Coordinates of C-alpha atoms and ligand atoms in Angstrom, one line a residue:
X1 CA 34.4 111.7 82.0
X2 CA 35.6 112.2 78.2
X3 CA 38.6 115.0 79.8
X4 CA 41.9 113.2 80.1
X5 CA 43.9 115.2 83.1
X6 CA 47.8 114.6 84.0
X7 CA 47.1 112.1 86.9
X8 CA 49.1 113.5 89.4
X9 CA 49.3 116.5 91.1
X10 CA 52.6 119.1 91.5
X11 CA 54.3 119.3 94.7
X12 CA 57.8 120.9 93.7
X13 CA 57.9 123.6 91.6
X14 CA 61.0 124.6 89.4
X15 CA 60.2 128.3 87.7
X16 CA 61.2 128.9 84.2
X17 CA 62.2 132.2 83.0
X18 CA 61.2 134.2 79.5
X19 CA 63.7 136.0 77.8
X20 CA 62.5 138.7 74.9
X21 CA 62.7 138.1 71.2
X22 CA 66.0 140.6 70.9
X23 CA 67.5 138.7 73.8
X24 CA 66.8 135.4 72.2
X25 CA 68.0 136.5 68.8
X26 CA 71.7 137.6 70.5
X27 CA 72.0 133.9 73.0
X28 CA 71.1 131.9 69.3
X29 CA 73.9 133.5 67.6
X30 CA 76.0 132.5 70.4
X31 CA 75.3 129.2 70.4
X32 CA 76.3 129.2 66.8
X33 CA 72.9 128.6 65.7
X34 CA 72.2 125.0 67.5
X35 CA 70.1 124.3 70.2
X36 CA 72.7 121.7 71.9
X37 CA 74.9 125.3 72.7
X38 CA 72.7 126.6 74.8
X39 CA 72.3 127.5 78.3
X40 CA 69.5 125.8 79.5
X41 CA 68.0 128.9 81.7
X42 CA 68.1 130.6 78.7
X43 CA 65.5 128.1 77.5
X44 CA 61.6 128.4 78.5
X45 CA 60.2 125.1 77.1
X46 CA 62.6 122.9 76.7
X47 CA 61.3 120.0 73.9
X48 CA 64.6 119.0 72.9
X49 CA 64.4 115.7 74.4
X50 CA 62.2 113.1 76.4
X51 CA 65.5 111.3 77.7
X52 CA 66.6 112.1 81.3
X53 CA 64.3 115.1 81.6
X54 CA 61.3 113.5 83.2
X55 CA 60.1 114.6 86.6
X56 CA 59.9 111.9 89.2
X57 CA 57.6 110.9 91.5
X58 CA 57.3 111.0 95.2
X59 CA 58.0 107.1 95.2
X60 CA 60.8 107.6 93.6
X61 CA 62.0 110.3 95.9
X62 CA 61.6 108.5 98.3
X63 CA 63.8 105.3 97.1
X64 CA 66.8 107.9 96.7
X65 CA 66.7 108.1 100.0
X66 CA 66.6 104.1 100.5
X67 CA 69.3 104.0 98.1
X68 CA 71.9 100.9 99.2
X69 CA 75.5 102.7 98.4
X70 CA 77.3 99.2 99.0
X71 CA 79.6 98.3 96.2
X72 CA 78.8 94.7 95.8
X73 CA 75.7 92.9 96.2
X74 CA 73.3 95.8 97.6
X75 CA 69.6 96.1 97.9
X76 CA 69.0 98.3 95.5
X77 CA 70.6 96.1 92.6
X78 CA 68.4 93.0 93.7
X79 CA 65.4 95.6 93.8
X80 CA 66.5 97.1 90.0
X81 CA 67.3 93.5 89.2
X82 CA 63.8 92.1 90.0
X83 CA 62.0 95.3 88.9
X84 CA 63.7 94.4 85.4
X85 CA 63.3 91.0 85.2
X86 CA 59.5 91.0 86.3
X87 CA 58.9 93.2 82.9
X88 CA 61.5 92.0 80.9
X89 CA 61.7 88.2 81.9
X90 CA 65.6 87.8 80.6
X91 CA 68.0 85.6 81.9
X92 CA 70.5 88.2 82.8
X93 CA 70.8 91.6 83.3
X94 CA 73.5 94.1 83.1
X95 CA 73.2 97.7 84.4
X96 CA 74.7 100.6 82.8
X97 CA 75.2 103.8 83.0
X98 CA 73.0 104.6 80.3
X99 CA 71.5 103.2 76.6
X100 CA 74.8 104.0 74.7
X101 CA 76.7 101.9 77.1
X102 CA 74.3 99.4 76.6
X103 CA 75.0 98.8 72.8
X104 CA 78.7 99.8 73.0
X105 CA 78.9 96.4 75.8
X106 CA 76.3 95.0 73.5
X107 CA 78.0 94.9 69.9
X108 CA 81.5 95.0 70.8
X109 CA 80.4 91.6 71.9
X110 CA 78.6 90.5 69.4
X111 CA 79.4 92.3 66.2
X112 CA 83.0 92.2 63.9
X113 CA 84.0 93.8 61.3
X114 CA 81.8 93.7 58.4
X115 CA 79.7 92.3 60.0
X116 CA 75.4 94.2 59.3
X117 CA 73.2 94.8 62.1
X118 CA 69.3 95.1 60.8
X119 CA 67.4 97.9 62.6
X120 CA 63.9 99.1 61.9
X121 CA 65.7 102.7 62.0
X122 CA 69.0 102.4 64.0
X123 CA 69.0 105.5 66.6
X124 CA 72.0 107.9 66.1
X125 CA 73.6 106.4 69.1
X126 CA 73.2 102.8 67.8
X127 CA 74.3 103.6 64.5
X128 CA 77.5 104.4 65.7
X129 CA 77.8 102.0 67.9
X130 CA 77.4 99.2 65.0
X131 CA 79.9 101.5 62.7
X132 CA 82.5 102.3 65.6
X133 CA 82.8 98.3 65.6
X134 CA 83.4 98.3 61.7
X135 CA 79.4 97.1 61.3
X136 CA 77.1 98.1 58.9
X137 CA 74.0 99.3 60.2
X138 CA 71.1 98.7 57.5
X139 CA 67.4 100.5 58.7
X140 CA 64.5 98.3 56.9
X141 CA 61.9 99.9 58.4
X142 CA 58.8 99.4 56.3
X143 CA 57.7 102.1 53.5
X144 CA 55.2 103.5 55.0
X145 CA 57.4 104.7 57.7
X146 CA 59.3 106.8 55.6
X147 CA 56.6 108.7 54.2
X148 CA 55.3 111.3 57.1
X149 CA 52.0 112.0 55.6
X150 CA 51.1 108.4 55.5
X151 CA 48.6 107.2 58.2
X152 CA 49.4 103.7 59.1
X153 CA 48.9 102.1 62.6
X154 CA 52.1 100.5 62.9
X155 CA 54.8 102.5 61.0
X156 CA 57.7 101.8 63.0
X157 CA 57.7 97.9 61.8
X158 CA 60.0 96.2 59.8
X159 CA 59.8 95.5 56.8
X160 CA 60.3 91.4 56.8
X161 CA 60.4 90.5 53.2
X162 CA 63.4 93.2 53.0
X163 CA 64.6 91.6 56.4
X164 CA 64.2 88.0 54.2
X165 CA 66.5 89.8 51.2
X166 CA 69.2 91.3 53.7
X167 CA 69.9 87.6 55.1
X168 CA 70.3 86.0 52.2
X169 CA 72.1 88.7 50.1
X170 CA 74.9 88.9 52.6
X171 CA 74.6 84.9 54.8
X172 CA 73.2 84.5 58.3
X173 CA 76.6 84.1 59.7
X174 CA 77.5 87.5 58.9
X175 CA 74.3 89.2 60.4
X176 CA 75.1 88.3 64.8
X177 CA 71.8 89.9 65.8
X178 CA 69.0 91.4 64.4
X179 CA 67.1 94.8 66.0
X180 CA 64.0 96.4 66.6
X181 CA 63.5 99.7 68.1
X182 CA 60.5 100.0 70.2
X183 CA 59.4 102.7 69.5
X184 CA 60.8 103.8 66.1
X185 CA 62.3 107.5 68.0
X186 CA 64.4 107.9 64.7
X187 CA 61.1 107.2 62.4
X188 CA 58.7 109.4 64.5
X189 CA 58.1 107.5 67.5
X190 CA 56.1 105.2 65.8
X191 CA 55.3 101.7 67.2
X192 CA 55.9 98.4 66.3
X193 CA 53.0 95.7 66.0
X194 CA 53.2 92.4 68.3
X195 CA 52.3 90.8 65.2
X196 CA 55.6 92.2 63.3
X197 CA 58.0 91.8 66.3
X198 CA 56.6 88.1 66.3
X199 CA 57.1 88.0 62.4
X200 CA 60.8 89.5 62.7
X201 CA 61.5 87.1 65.4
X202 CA 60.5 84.0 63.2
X203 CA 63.0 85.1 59.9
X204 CA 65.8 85.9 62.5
X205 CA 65.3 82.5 64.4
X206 CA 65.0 80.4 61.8
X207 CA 68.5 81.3 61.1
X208 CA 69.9 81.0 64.2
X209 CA 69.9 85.0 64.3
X210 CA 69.2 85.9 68.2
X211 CA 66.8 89.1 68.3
X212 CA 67.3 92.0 70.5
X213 CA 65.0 94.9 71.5
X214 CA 65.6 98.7 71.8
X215 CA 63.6 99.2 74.2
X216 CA 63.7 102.4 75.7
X217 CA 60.0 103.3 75.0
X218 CA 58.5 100.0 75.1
X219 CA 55.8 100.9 77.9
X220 CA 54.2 103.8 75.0
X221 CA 55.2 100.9 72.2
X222 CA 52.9 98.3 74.7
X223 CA 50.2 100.7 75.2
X224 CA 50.0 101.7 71.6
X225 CA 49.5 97.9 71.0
X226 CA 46.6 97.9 73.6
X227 CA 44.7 100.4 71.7
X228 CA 45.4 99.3 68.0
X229 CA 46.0 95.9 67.9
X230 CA 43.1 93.5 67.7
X231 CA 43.1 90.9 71.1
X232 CA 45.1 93.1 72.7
X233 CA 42.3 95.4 74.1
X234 CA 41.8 93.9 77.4
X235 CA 45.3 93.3 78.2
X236 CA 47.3 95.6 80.9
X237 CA 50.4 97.4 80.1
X238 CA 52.1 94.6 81.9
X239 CA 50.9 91.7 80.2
X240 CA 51.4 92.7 76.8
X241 CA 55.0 94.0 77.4
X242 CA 56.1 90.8 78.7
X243 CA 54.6 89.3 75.5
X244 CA 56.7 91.3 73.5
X245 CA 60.2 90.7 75.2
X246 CA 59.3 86.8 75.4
X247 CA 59.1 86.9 71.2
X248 CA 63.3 88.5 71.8
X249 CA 66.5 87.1 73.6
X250 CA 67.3 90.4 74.7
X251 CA 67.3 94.2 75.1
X252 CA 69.5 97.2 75.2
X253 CA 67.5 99.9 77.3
X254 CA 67.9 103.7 78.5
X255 CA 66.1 104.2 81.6
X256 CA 66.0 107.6 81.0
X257 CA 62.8 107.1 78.7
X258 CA 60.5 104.6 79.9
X259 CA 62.6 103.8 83.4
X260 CA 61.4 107.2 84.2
X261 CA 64.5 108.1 85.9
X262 CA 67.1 110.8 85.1
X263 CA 70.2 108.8 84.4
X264 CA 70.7 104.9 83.9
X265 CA 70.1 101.8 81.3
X266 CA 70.4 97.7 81.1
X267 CA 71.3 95.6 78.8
X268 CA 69.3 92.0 78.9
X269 CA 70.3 88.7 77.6
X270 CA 69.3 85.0 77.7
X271 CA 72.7 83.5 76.8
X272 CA 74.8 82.9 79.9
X273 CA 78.0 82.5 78.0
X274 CA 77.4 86.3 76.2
X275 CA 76.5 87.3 79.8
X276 CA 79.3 86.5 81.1
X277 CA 81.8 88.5 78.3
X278 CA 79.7 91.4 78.8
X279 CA 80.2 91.5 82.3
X280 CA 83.9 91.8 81.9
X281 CA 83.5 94.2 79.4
X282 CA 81.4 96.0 82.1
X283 CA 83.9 95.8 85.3
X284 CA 86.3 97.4 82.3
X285 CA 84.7 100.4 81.5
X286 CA 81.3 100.7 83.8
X287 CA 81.9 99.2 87.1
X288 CA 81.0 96.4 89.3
X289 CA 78.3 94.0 87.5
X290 CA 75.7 94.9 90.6
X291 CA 75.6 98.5 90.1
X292 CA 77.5 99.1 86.7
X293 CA 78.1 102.8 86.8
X294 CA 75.2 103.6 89.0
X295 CA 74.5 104.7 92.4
X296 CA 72.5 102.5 94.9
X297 CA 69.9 105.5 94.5
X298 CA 69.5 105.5 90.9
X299 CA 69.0 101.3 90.4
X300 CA 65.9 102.4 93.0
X301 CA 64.2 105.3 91.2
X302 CA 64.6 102.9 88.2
X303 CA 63.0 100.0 89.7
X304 CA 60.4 102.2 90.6
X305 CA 59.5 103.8 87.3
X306 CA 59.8 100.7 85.6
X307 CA 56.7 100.0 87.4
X308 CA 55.3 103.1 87.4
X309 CA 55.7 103.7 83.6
X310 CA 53.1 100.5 82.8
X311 CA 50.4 102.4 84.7
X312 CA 47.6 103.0 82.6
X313 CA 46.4 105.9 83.7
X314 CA 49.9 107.7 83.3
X315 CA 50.2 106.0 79.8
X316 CA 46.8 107.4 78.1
X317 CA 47.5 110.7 79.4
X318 CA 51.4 110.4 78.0
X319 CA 49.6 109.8 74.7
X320 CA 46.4 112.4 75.0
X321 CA 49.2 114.9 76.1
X322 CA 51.4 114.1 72.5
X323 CA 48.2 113.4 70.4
X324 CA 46.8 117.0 71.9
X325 CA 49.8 118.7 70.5
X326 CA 50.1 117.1 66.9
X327 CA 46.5 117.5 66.4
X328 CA 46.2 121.5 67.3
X329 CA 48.9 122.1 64.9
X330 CA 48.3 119.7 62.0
X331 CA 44.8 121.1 62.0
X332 CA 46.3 124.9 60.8
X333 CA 48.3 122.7 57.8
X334 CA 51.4 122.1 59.8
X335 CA 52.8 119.0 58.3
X336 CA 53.8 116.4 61.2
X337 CA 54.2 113.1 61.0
X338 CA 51.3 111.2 61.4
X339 CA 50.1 109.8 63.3
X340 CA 51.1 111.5 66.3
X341 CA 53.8 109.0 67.9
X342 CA 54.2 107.9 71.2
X343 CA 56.7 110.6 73.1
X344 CA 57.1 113.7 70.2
X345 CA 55.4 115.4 67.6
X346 CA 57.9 115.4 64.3
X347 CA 57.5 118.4 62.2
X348 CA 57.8 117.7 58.2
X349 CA 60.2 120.5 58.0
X350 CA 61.0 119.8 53.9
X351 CA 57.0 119.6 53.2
X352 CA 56.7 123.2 55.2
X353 CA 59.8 124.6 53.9
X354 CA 60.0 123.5 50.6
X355 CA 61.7 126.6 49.3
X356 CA 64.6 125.1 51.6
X357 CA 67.2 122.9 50.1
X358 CA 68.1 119.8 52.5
X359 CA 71.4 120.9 52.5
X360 CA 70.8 124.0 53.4
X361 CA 68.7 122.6 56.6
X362 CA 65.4 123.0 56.5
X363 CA 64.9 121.7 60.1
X364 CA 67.6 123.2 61.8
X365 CA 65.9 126.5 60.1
X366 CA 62.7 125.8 62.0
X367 CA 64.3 125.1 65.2
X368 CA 65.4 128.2 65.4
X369 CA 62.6 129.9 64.0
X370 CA 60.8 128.3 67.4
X371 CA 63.4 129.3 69.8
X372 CA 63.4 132.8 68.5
X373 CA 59.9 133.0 68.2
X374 CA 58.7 131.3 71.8
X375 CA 62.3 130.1 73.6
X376 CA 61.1 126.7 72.6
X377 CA 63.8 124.5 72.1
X378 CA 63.8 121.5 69.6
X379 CA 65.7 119.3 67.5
X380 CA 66.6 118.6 63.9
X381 CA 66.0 115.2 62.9
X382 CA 67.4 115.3 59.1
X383 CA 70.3 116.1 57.0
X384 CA 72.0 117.4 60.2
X385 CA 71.5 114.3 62.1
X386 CA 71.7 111.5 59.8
X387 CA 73.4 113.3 56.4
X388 CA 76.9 111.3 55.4
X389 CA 79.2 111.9 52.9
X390 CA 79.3 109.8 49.6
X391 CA 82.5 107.0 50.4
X392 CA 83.2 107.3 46.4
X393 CA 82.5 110.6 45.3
X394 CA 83.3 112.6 49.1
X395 CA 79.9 114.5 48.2
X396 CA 77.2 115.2 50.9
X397 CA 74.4 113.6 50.9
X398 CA 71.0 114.4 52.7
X399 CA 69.2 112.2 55.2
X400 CA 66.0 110.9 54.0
X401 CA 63.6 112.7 56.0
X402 CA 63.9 116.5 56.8
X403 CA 62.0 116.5 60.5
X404 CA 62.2 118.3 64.0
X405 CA 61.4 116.5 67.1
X406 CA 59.1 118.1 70.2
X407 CA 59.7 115.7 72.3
X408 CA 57.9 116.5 75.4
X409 CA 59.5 115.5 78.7
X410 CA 57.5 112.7 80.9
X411 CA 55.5 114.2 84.1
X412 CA 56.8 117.5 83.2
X413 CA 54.3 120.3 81.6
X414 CA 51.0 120.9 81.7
X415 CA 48.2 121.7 78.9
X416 CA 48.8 125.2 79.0
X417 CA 52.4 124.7 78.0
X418 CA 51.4 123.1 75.2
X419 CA 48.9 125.7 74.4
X420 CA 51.9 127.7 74.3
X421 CA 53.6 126.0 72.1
X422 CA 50.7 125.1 69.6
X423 CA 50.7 129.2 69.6
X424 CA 54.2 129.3 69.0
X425 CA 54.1 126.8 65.9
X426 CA 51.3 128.7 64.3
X427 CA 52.6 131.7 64.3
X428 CA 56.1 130.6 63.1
X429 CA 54.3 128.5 60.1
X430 CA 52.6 131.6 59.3
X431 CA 55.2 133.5 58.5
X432 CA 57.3 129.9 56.9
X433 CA 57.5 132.1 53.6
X434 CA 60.3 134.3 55.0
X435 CA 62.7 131.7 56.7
X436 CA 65.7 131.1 55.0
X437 CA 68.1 127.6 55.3
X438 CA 71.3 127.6 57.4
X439 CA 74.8 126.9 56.3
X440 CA 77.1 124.6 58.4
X441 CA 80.3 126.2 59.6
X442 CA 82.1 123.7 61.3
X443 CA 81.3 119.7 61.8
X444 CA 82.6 117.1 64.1
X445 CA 83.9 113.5 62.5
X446 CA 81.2 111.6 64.0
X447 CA 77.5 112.4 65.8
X448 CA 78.4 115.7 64.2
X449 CA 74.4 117.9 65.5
X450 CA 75.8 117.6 68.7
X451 CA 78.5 120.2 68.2
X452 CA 77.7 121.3 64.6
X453 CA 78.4 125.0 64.2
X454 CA 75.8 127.1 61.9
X455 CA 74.7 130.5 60.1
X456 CA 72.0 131.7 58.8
X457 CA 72.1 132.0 54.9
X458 CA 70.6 135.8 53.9
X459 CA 68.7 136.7 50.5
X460 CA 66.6 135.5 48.0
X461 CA 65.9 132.3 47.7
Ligands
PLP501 C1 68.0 107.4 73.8 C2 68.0 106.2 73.0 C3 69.2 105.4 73.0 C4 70.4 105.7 73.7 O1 70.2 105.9 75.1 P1 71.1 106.9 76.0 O2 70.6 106.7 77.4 O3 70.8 108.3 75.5 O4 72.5 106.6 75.8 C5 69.1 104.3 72.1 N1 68.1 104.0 71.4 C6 67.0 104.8 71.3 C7 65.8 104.4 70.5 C8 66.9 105.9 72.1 O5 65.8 106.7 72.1

């Protein structure tokens, strides 16, 4: 059979409610213009993230209910804790209560002041993890990954001759650990090769730089490497992820991606000594090192989508499901980012609203364009998100990429939603002429598109 179906079958429903277009145009105002505002029943298709909003599965249901609520020592940790060390293979591991807490444990650790953190492309949340610290966080992912329209196989990889420069420029000793982001959410989702991971591995350990992985998709990052990468063809989701955490002495990891689960995240480590300061970090701010800001429940429907999440079936629909998407709209001109990545379609919103200056936000334009137009809500990934102000000069400056994420939740909608949405797109980039670019009212200090406040700018452009 050539159809690819969701491999599952519903048995809780949760309806979803549509609003009209003058309904919609009064809630957006409200919410100042920014999708993180509003009401979530005021949303119908909710693509503004992947993380947390993943339906679970009747396994995991069902190891709620087995959930071990002892504070020390319960079931459920040794469950989460061999669940994680049968993919991941570290040493130690350290549950949190979610990514962020991860790398806050991870480079208040390891990173000081002035210290630079290599990334392919640091996530927002990792970015200010490294900065919050007094770190520099330097992205080096490779060129092709900065260019949407360009079709390369592997564009979340590092660039390793940059990698090479970085090292020497500014001495080993001042780089404590060197990053890859499996895959590349900030660059489009795209994956990295086993060949570059093992490359990037190489520079960092020949200088005694230890490696970690962000690994929150690392399941769509293994399968991707299944069907691009030669001699990995006939090798299981399982097999191939080990392979890439055994090339790293570590990982920072949001179980609210690839754990499958709702809330949750680890951070891994071979080196007993860093273990053992992260753990006190952890009893600090997270809780006891065997449930770390957890409940008994949650560590089970983790260990349970860890496994879950490497099934192949689930992982080519996950990909037919984002591929579908990208494809029905690139093929009406929508610029996206190709290819398709692993868990959301990135709209090129400079390229389809060129008449839009980044500072006047092209993408947060689009998004709500789409939430007017359908009750979809998305994200910006540009100027909103990653635009800084010059140190010297106090001037803004835009991001590098002008893009909005659909990032479809895991397990949650069905083909016809995304007919929807396809529908949605077209007829928004039909009418791409007439949007204008927003103007931002109010900002907070730092991770400012959470809160960011916005209007519409009227005219001619
Ligand atoms: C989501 C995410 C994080 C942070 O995880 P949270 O669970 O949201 O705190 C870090 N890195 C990447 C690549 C992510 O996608």
């Amino acid at each position: 059979m050539k159809t690819i179906i969701e491999p599952f079958r519903i048995k809780a429903v949760e309806p979803i409610r549509l609003t009209s277009r003058q309904e919609r145009g009064a809630i957006l105002k409200a919410a100042h213009h920014n999708p993180f505002y509003l009401a979530a029943r005021d949303v119908l298709i909710d693509l503004l993230t992947d993380s947390g909003t993943g339906a679970m599965s009747s396994e995991q249901w069902a190891g709620l209910m087995r959930g071990d609520e002892s504070y020390a020592g319960s079931r459920s940790w040794e469950r989460f804790e061999q669940a994680v060390k049968n993919v991941m293979g570290f040493k130690h591991v350290i549950p949190t209560h979610q990514g962020r807490a991860a790398e806050r444990i991870l480079f208040a650790t390891m990173v000081k002041e002035g210290q630079v953190v290599p990334n392919n492309t640091h996530f927002d949340t990792t970015r200010a993890n490294v900065e919050f610290i007094g770190g520099r966080a330097v992205d080096l992912v490779i060129p092709e990954g900065k260019r949407p329209e360009v079709v390369h196989p592997f564009k979340g990889n590092m660039d390793v001759a940059a990698l090479q420069a970085l090292i020497a420029e500014v001495g080993a000793e001042q780089v404590p650990l060197v990053m890859l982001t499996i895959t590349n959410n900030s660059g489009g989702g795209q994956p990295v090769s086993m060949a570059n991971i093992r490359e990037v591995a190489g520079v960092a350990h020949q200088h005694d730089i230890p490696l970690y992985l962000d690994a929150c998709r690392f399941a769509e990052n293994a399968y991707f490497i299944k069907l691009r990468e030669e001699g990995f063809g006939d090798k299981t989701p399982l097999e191939i992820a080990r392979e890439m955490f055994a090339l790293a002495d570590g990982c920072t990891m949001s179980a609210k991606k690839d754990g499958l689960a709702n809330i949750g995240g680890f951070l891994c480590t071979n080196d007993a000594l860093l273990a053992q300061q992260e753990k006190n970090l952890l009893i600090l701010t997270e809780g006891f090192p065997t449930y770390g800001g957890l409940a008994g429940r949650d560590l089970e429907a983790i260990a349970v989508g860890l496994e879950e999440v490497l099934d192949e079936d689930y992982l080519e629909y996950r990909l037919a499901s984002i591929r579908y998407l990208g494809e029905h709209i690139a093929r009406v001109g929508v610029p996206i980012v190709q290819p398709p990545g692993g868990h959301a379609i990135y709209i090129d919103a400079r390229a389809m609203l060129p008449h839009i200056e980044p500072l006047q936000y092209p993408g947060q334009a689009l998004v709500c364009e789409l939430y007017l137009e359908a009750g979809i809500r998305s994200v910006e990934i540009g100027s909103v998100m990653f635009g800084r102000r010059d140190p010297d000069s106090g001037e803004e400056l835009p991001a590098e990429m002008e893009l909005v994420r659909l990032a479809l939740p895991r397990r949650v909608y069905t083909q016809s939603h995304v007919d929807y949405v396809v529908e949605a797109i077209v007829n928004v980039f039909e009418r791409r002429d007439a949007i204008r670019g927003m103007k931002m009212t109010w900002q907070a200090p730092v991770l400012r598109h959470f809160t960011a406040k916005f209007e519409p700018l009227t005219g001619a452009h």
